[in-house]
Short mmCIF file of C-alpha atoms in Angstrom, two decimals:
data_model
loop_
_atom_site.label_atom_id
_atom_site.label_comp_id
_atom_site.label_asym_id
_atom_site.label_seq_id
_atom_site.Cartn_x
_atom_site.Cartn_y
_atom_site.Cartn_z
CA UNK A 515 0.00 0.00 0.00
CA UNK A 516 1.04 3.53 -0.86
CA UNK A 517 0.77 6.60 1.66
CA UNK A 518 -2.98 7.34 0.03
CA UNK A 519 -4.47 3.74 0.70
CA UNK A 520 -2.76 3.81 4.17
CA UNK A 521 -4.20 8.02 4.93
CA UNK A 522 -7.74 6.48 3.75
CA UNK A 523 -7.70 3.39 6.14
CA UNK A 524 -6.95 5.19 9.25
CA UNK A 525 -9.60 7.37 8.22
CA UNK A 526 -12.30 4.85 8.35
CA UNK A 527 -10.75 3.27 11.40
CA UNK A 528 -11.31 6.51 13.33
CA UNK A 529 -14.56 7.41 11.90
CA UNK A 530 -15.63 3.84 13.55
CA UNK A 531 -14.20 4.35 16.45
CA UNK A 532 -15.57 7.66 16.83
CA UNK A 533 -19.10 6.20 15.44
CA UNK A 534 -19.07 2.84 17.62
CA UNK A 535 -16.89 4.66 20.75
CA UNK A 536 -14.96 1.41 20.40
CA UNK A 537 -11.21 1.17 21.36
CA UNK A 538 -8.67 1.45 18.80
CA UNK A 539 -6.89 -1.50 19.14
CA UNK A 540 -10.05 -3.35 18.50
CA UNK A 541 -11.06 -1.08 15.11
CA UNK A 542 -7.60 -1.66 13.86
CA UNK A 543 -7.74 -5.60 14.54
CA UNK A 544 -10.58 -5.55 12.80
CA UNK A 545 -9.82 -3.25 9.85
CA UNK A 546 -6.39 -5.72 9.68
CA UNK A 547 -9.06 -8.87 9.47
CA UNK A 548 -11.22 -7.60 6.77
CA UNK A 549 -8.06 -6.48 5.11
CA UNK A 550 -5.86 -9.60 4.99
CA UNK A 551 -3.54 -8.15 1.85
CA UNK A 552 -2.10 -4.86 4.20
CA UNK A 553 1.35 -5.87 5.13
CA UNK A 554 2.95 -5.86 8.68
CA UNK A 555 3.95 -2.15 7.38
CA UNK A 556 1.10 -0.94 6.16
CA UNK A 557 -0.68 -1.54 9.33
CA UNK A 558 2.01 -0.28 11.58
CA UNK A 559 1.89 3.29 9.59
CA UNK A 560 -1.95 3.15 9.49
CA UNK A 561 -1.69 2.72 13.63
CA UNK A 562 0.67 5.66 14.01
CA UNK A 563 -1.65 7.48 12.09
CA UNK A 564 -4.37 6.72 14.00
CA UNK A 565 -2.60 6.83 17.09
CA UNK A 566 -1.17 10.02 16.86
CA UNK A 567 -4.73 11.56 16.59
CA UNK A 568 -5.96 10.25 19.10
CA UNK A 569 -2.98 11.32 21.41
CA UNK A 570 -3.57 15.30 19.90
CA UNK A 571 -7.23 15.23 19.00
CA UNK A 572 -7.87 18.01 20.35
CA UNK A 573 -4.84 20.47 19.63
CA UNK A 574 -4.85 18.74 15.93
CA UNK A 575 -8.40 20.27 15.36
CA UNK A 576 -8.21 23.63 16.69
CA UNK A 577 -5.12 24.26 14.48
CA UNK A 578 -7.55 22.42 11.84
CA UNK A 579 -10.74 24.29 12.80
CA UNK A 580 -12.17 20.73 12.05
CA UNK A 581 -12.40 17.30 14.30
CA UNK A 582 -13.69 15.79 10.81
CA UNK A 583 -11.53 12.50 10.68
CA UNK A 584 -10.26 13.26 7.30
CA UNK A 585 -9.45 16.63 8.34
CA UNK A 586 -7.46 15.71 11.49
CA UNK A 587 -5.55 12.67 10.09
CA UNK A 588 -4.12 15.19 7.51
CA UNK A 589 -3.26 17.02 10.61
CA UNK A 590 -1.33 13.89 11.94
CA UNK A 591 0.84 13.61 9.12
CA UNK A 592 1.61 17.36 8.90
CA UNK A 593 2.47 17.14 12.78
CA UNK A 594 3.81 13.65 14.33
CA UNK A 595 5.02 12.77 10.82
CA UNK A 596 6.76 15.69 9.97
CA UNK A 597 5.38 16.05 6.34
CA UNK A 598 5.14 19.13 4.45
CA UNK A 599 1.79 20.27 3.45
CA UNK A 600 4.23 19.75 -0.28
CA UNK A 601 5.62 16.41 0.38
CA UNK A 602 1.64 15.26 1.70
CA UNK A 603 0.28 16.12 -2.22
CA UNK A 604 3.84 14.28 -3.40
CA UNK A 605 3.23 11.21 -1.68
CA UNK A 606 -0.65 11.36 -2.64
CA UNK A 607 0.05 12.33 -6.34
CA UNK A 608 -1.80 9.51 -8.72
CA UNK A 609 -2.97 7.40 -5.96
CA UNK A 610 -6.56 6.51 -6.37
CA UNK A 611 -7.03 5.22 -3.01
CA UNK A 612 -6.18 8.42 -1.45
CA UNK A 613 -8.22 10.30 0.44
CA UNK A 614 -9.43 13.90 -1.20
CA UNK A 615 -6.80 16.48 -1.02
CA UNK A 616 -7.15 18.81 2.40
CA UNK A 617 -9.11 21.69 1.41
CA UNK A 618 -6.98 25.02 1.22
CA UNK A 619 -8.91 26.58 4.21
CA UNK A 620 -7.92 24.20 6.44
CA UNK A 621 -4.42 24.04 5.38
CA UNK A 622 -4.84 27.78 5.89
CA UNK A 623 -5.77 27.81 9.33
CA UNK A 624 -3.40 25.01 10.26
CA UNK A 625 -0.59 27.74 8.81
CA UNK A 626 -1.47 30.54 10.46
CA UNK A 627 -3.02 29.01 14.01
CA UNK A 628 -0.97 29.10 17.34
CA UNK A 629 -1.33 26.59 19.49
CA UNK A 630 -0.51 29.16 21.88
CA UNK A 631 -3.72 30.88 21.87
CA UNK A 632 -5.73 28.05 22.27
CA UNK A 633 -7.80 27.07 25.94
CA UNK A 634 -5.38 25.32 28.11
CA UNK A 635 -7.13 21.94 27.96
CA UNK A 636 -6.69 21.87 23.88
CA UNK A 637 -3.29 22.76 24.67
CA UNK A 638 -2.27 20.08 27.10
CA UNK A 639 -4.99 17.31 24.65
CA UNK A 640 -7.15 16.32 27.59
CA UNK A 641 -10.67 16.24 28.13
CA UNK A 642 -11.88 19.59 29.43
CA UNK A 643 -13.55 17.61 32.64
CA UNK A 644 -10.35 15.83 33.31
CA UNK A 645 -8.20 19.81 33.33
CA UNK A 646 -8.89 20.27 37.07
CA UNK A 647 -7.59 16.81 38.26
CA UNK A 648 -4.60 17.42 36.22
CA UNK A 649 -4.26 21.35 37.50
CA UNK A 650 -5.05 19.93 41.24
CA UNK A 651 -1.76 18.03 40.74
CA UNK A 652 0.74 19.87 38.55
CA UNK A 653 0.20 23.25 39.90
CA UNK A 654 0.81 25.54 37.26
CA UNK A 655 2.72 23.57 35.21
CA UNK A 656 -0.47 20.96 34.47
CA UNK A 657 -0.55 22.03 30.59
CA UNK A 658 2.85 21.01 30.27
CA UNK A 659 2.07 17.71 31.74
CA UNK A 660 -0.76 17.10 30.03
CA UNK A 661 0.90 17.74 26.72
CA UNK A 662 3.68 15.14 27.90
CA UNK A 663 1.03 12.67 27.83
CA UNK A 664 0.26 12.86 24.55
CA UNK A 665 3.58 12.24 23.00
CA UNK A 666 4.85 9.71 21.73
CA UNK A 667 5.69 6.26 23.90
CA UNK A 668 9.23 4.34 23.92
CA UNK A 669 9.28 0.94 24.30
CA UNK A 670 11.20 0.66 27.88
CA UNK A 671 12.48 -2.71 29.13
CA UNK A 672 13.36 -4.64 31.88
CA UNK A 673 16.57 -7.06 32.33
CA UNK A 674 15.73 -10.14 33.91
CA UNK A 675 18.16 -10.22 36.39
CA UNK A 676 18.07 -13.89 36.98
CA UNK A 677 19.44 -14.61 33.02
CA UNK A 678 20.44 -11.52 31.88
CA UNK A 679 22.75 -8.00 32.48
CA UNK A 680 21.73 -5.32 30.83
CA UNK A 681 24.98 -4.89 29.29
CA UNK A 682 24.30 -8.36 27.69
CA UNK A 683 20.80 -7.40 26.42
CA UNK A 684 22.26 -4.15 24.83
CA UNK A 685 24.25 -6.17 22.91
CA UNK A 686 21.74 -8.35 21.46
CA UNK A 687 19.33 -5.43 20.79
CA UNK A 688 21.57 -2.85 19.40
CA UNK A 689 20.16 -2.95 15.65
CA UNK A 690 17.13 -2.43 17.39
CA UNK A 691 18.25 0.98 19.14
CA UNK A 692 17.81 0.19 22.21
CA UNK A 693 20.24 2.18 25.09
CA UNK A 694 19.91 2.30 28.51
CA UNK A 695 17.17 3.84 30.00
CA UNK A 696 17.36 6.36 33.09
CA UNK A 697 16.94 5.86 36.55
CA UNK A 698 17.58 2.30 37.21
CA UNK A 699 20.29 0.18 36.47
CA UNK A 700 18.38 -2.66 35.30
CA UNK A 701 16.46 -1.13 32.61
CA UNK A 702 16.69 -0.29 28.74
CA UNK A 703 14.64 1.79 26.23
CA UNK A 704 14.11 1.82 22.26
CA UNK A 705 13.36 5.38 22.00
CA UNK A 706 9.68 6.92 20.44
CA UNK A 707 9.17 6.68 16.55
CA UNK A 708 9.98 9.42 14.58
CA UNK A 709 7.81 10.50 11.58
CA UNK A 710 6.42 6.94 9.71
CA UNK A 711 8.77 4.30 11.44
CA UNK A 712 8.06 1.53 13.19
CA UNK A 713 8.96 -0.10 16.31
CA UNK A 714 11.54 -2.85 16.04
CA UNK A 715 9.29 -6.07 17.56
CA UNK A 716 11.51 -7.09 20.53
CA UNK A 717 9.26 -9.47 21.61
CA UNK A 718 10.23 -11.22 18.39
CA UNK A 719 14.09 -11.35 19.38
CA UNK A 720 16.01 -14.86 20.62
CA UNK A 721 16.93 -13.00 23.57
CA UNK A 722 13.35 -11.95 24.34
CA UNK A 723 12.34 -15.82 23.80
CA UNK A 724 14.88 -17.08 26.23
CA UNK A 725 13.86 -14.57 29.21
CA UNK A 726 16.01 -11.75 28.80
CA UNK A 727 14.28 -9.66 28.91
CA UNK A 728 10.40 -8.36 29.55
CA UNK A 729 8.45 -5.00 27.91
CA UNK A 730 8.10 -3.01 31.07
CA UNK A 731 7.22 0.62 31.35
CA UNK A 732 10.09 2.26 33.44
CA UNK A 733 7.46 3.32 36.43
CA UNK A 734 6.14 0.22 36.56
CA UNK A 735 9.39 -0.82 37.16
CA UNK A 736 9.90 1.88 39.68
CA UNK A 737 7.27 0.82 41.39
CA UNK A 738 8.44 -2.96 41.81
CA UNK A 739 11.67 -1.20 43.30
CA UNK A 740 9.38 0.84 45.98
CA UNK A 741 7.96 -2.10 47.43
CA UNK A 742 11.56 -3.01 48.34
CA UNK A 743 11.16 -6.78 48.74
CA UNK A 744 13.97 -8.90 50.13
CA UNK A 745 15.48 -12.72 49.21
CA UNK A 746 13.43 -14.86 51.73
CA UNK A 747 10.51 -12.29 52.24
CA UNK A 748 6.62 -13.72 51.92
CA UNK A 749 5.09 -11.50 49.00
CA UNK A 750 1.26 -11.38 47.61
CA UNK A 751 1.00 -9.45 44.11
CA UNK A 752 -2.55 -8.65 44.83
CA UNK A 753 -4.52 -7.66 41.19
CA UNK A 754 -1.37 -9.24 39.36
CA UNK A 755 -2.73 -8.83 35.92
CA UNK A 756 -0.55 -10.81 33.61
CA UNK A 757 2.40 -10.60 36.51
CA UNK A 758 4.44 -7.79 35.03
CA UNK A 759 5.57 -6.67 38.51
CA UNK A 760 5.42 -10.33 39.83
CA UNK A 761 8.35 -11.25 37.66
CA UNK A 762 9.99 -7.82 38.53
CA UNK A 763 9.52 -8.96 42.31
CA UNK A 764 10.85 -12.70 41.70
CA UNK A 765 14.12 -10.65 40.18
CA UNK A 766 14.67 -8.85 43.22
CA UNK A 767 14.16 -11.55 45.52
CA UNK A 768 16.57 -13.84 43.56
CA UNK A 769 14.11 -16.45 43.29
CA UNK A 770 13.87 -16.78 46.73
CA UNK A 771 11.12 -16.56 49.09
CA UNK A 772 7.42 -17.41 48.12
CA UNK A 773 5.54 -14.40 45.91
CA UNK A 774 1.66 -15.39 45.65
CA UNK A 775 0.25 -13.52 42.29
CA UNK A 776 -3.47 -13.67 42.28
CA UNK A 777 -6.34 -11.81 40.02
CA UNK A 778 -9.68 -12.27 40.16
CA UNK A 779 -10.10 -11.85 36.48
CA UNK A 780 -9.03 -15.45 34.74
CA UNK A 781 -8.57 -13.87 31.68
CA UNK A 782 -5.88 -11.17 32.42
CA UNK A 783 -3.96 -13.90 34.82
CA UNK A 784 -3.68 -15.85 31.96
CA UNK A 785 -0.39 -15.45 30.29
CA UNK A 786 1.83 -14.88 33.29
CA UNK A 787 1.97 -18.99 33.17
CA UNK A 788 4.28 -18.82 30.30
CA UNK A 789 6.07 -15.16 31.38
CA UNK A 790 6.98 -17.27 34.50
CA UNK A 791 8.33 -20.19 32.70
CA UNK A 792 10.18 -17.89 30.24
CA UNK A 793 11.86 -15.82 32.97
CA UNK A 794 12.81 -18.92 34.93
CA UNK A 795 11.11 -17.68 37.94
CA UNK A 796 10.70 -20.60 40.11
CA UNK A 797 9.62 -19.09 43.80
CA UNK A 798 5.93 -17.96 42.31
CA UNK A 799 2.39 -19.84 43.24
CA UNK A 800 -0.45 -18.54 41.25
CA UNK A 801 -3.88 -17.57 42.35
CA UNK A 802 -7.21 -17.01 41.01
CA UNK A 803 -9.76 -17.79 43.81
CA UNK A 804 -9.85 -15.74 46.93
CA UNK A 805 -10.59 -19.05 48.89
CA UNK A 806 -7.09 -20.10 48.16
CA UNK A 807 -5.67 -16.74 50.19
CA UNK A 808 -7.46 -17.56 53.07
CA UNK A 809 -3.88 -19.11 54.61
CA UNK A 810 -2.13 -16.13 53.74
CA UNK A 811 -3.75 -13.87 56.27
CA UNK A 812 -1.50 -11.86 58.34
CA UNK A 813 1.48 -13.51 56.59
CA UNK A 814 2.56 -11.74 54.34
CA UNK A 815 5.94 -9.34 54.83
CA UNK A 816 5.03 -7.18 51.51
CA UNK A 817 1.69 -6.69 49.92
CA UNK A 818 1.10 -5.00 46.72
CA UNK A 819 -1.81 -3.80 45.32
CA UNK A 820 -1.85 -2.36 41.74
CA UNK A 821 -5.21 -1.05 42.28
CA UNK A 822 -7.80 -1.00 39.00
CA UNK A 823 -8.15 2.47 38.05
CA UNK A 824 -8.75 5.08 35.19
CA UNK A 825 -5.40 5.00 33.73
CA UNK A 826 -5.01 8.48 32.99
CA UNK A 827 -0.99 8.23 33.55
CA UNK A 828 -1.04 5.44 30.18
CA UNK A 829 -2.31 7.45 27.88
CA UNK A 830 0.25 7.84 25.70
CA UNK A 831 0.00 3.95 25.48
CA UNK A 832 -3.77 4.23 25.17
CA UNK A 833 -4.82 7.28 23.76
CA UNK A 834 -8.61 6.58 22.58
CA UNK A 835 -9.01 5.86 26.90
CA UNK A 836 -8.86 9.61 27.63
CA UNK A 837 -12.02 9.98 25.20
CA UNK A 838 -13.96 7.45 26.54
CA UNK A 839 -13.41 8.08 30.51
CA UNK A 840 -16.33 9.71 32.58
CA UNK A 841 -16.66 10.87 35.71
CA UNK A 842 -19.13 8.15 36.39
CA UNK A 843 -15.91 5.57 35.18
CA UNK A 844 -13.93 7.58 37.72
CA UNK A 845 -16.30 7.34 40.37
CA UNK A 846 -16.30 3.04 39.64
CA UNK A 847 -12.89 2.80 40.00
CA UNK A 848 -12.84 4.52 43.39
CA UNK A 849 -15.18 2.41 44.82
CA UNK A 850 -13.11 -0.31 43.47
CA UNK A 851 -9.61 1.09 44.87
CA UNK A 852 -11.39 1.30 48.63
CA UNK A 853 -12.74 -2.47 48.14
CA UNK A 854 -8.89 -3.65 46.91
CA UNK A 855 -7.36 -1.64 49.77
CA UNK A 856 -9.37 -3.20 52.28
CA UNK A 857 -9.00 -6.52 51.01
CA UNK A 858 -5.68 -6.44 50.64
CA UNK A 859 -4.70 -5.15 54.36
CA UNK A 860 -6.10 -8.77 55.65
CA UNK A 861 -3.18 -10.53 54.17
CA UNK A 862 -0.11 -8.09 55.68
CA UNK A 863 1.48 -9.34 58.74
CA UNK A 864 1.91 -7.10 62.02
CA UNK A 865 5.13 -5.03 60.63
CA UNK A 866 4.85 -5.93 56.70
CA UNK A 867 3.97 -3.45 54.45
CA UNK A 868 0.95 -2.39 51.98
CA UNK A 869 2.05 -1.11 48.91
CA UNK A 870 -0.65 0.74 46.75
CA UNK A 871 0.14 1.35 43.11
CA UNK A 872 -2.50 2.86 40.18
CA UNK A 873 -1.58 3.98 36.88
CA UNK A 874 -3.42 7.12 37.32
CA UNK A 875 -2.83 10.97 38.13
CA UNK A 876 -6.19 11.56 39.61
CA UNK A 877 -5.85 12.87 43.20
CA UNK A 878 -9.45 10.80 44.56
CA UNK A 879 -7.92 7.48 43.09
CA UNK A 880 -4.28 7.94 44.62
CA UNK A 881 -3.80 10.08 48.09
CA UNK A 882 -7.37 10.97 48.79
CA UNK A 883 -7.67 6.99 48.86
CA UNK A 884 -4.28 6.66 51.02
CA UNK A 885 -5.79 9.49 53.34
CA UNK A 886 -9.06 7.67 53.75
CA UNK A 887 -7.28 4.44 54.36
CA UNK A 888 -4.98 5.94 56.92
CA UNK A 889 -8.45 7.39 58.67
CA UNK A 890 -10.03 4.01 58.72
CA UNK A 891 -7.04 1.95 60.26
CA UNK A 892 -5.07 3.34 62.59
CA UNK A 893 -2.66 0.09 62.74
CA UNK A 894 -1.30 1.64 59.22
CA UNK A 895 1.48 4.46 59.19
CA UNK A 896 2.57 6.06 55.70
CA UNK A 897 6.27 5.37 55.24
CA UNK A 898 8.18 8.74 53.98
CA UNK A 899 7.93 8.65 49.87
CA UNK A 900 10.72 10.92 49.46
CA UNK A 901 14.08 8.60 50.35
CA UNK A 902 12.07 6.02 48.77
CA UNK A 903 12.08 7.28 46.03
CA UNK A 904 15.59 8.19 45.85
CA UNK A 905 16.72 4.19 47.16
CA UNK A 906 14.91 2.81 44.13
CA UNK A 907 15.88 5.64 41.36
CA UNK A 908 19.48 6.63 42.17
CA UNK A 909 20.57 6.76 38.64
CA UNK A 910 19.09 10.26 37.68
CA UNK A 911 18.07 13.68 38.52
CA UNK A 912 14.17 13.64 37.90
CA UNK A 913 11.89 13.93 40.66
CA UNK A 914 8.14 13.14 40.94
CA UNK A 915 5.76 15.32 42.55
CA UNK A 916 4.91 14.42 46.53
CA UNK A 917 1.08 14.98 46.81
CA UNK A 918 -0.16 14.64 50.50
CA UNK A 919 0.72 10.69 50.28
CA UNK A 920 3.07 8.72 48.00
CA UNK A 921 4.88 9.87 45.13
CA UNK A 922 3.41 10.27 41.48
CA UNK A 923 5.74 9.98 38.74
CA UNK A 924 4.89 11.20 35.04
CA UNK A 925 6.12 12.00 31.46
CA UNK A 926 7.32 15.18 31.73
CA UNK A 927 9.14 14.68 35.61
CA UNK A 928 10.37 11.20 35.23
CA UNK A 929 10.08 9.89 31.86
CA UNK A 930 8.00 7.26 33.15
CA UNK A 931 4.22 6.36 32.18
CA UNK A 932 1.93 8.07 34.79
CA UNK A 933 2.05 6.13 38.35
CA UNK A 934 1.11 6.70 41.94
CA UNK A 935 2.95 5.05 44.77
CA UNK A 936 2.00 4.89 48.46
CA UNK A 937 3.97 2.30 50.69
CA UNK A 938 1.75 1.97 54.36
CA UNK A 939 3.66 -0.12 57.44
CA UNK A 940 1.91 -1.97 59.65
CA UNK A 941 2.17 -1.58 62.89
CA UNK A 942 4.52 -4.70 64.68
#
């Protein structure tokens, strides 16, 4: 496929998932089905397309003066794919499955709009609902942030410790550009994509197959650090998804100890059967029924809870999200957090530690939670975020912001995906 085949498919695919307020990995899998003779390129340019509207929706059509889809995809290509508005007609010249041509007045306005002058919420991409959560956080510097998250992701590693050194891994992903990432020691990063490339696939690499290696966002793997498990120690990954931090936790326990990764949700346990085989981790009992905790109460040295929540701090990984979220989806995943939180304290021994992680920047999912917590059980102190924070990060300058609880790292402050951290202690 040409660039005018590739412009018209990821207009259809956002038309759908504007008309069917369907996420866009879904319209894409399906536009990919229906269309089995696009090549593993063509659909990679036809997702950073559609990607990068959805990250700048909202900044792409005010320069635009138009959120038509045809309008703003233009708008993509003239902005995260540095194209000229003269290399665009090039590329589209004698294509017949090109879109039509942008019409001059938009091309117009795009010219001679600043970006500057726009509201502060079309500035910094966000819904206009969402600008005082973000402001209640960042200060004055919450349009900054908010443009942060709507740039464009790297792919950020972790070295499995128990195969692996990171100098090793380098090595065997160097045509893929990987370099080391900041903060930790443990950690690499294939920077973002620049104009139409693609993303090497490291999950495709030998050294990725033999357990290397995992695809880890940096704060996530910040936030395995936090919780500051030890060799020996009794752990419970409580909400353990597909076990990204439970194989970050069997790393830094050197395999020993017990870790107990449950989920309620069968599905999203589901691959961290073969994540744990390929990483070799070997001290690691899985868990899908709560009945099968019930002998973990008030054993445990180290819960953690990575608590279901909007994911506001992913949405440079998940851009369509942001349009989707209400404040009645907010308002879920609160009630959520407090029913995780107090399940989750039952299984901390007197003197462990409770270790509460979302992926969100949201105030009323992160310390409002920690502060109602702390008000409801008054065996729980808050252990001091900020040396934390500098035990587990040593390797950089970047600080996160210190709300009234925890730590919340970012884009812009850490180069991190969005995270909140609280660690509570038990009294002994």
């Amino acid at each position: 496929m040409r660039l005018g085949g590739r412009l018209q498919a990821a207009i259809e695919i956002l038309d759908d998932i504007e008309t069917r307020k369907r996420p866009a990995s879904d319209a894409l899998k399906d536009w990919g089905l229906a269309h089995r003779f696009a090549g593993a390129g063509d659909r990679a340019v036809i997702g950073n397309i559609v990607y990068d509207v959805l990250r700048r929706k909202l900044s792409i059509a005010w320069r635009m003066d138009s959120a038509d889809a045809r309008d703003i995809a233009y708008g993509a290509l003239l902005s995260d794919a540095e194209m000229s508005a003269e290399g665009i007609v090039a590329a589209l010249a004698d294509d017949k499955f090109a879109p039509a041509p942008l019409d001059a007045d938009r091309l117009a306005a795009w010219e001679s709009r600043d970006l500057a002058a726009a509201p502060d919420h079309v500035r910094a991409d966000v819904p206009e609902w969402c600008a005082p959560h973000l402001e209640a956080l960042f200060g004055a510097d919450w349009v900054r942030e908010g443009a942060a998250l709507a740039a464009r992701p790297p792919v950020d590693l972790r070295v499995n410790t128990l195969k692996a050194s990171r100098a090793k891994v380098l090595k065997e992903l160097a045509r893929a550009g990987a370099g080391e990432a900041p903060l930790l020691p443990g950690a690499v990063r294939v920077p973002p994509l620049r104009a139409l490339g693609r993303h090497p696939n490291v999950q495709a690499e030998p050294a990725f197959q033999k357990g290397w290696f995992e695809v880890q966002d940096l704060g996530s793997q910040i936030a395995a650090r936090v919780a500051a498990v030890e060799p020996g120690q009794q752990v419970l990954d409580y909400c353990a998804g597909a076990g990204g931090k439970t194989l970050a936790l069997a790393a830094e326990m050197e395999n020993r100890g017990q870790i107990h990764a449950f989920d309620a949700e069968k599905p999203r346990l589901a691959p961290i059967f073969e994540r744990l085989k390929r990483a070799g981790v070997r001290n690691t009992q899985v868990h899908a029924n709560p009945e099968d905790l019930t002998p973990l109460e008030a054993q445990m040295d180290v819960v953690l809870t990575d608590a279901p929540c909007t994911g506001s701090g992913t949405w440079r990984r998940r851009p369509d999200a942001k349009w989707r979220l209400s404040p009645q989806q907010l308002e879920r995943r609160e009630t959520e957090q407090r029913e995780v939180l107090d399940a989750a304290k039952r299984y901390v021994k007197p003197g462990g530690r409770l270790v509460y992680v979302t992926c969100s920047l949201f105030a009323s999912e992160n310390n409002l939670q920690i502060e109602a917590f702390l008000r409801n059980n008054a065996d729980y102190s808050e252990v001091d975020a900020r040396p934390l924070w500098q035990a587990a990060a040593p390797a950089g300058e970047a600080t996160p912001v210190f709300p009234s609880h925890g730590m919340v790292l970012s884009p812009e402050r850490t180069s991190t995906d969005g995270f909140y951290i609280s660690v509570l202690q038990r009294a002994g």
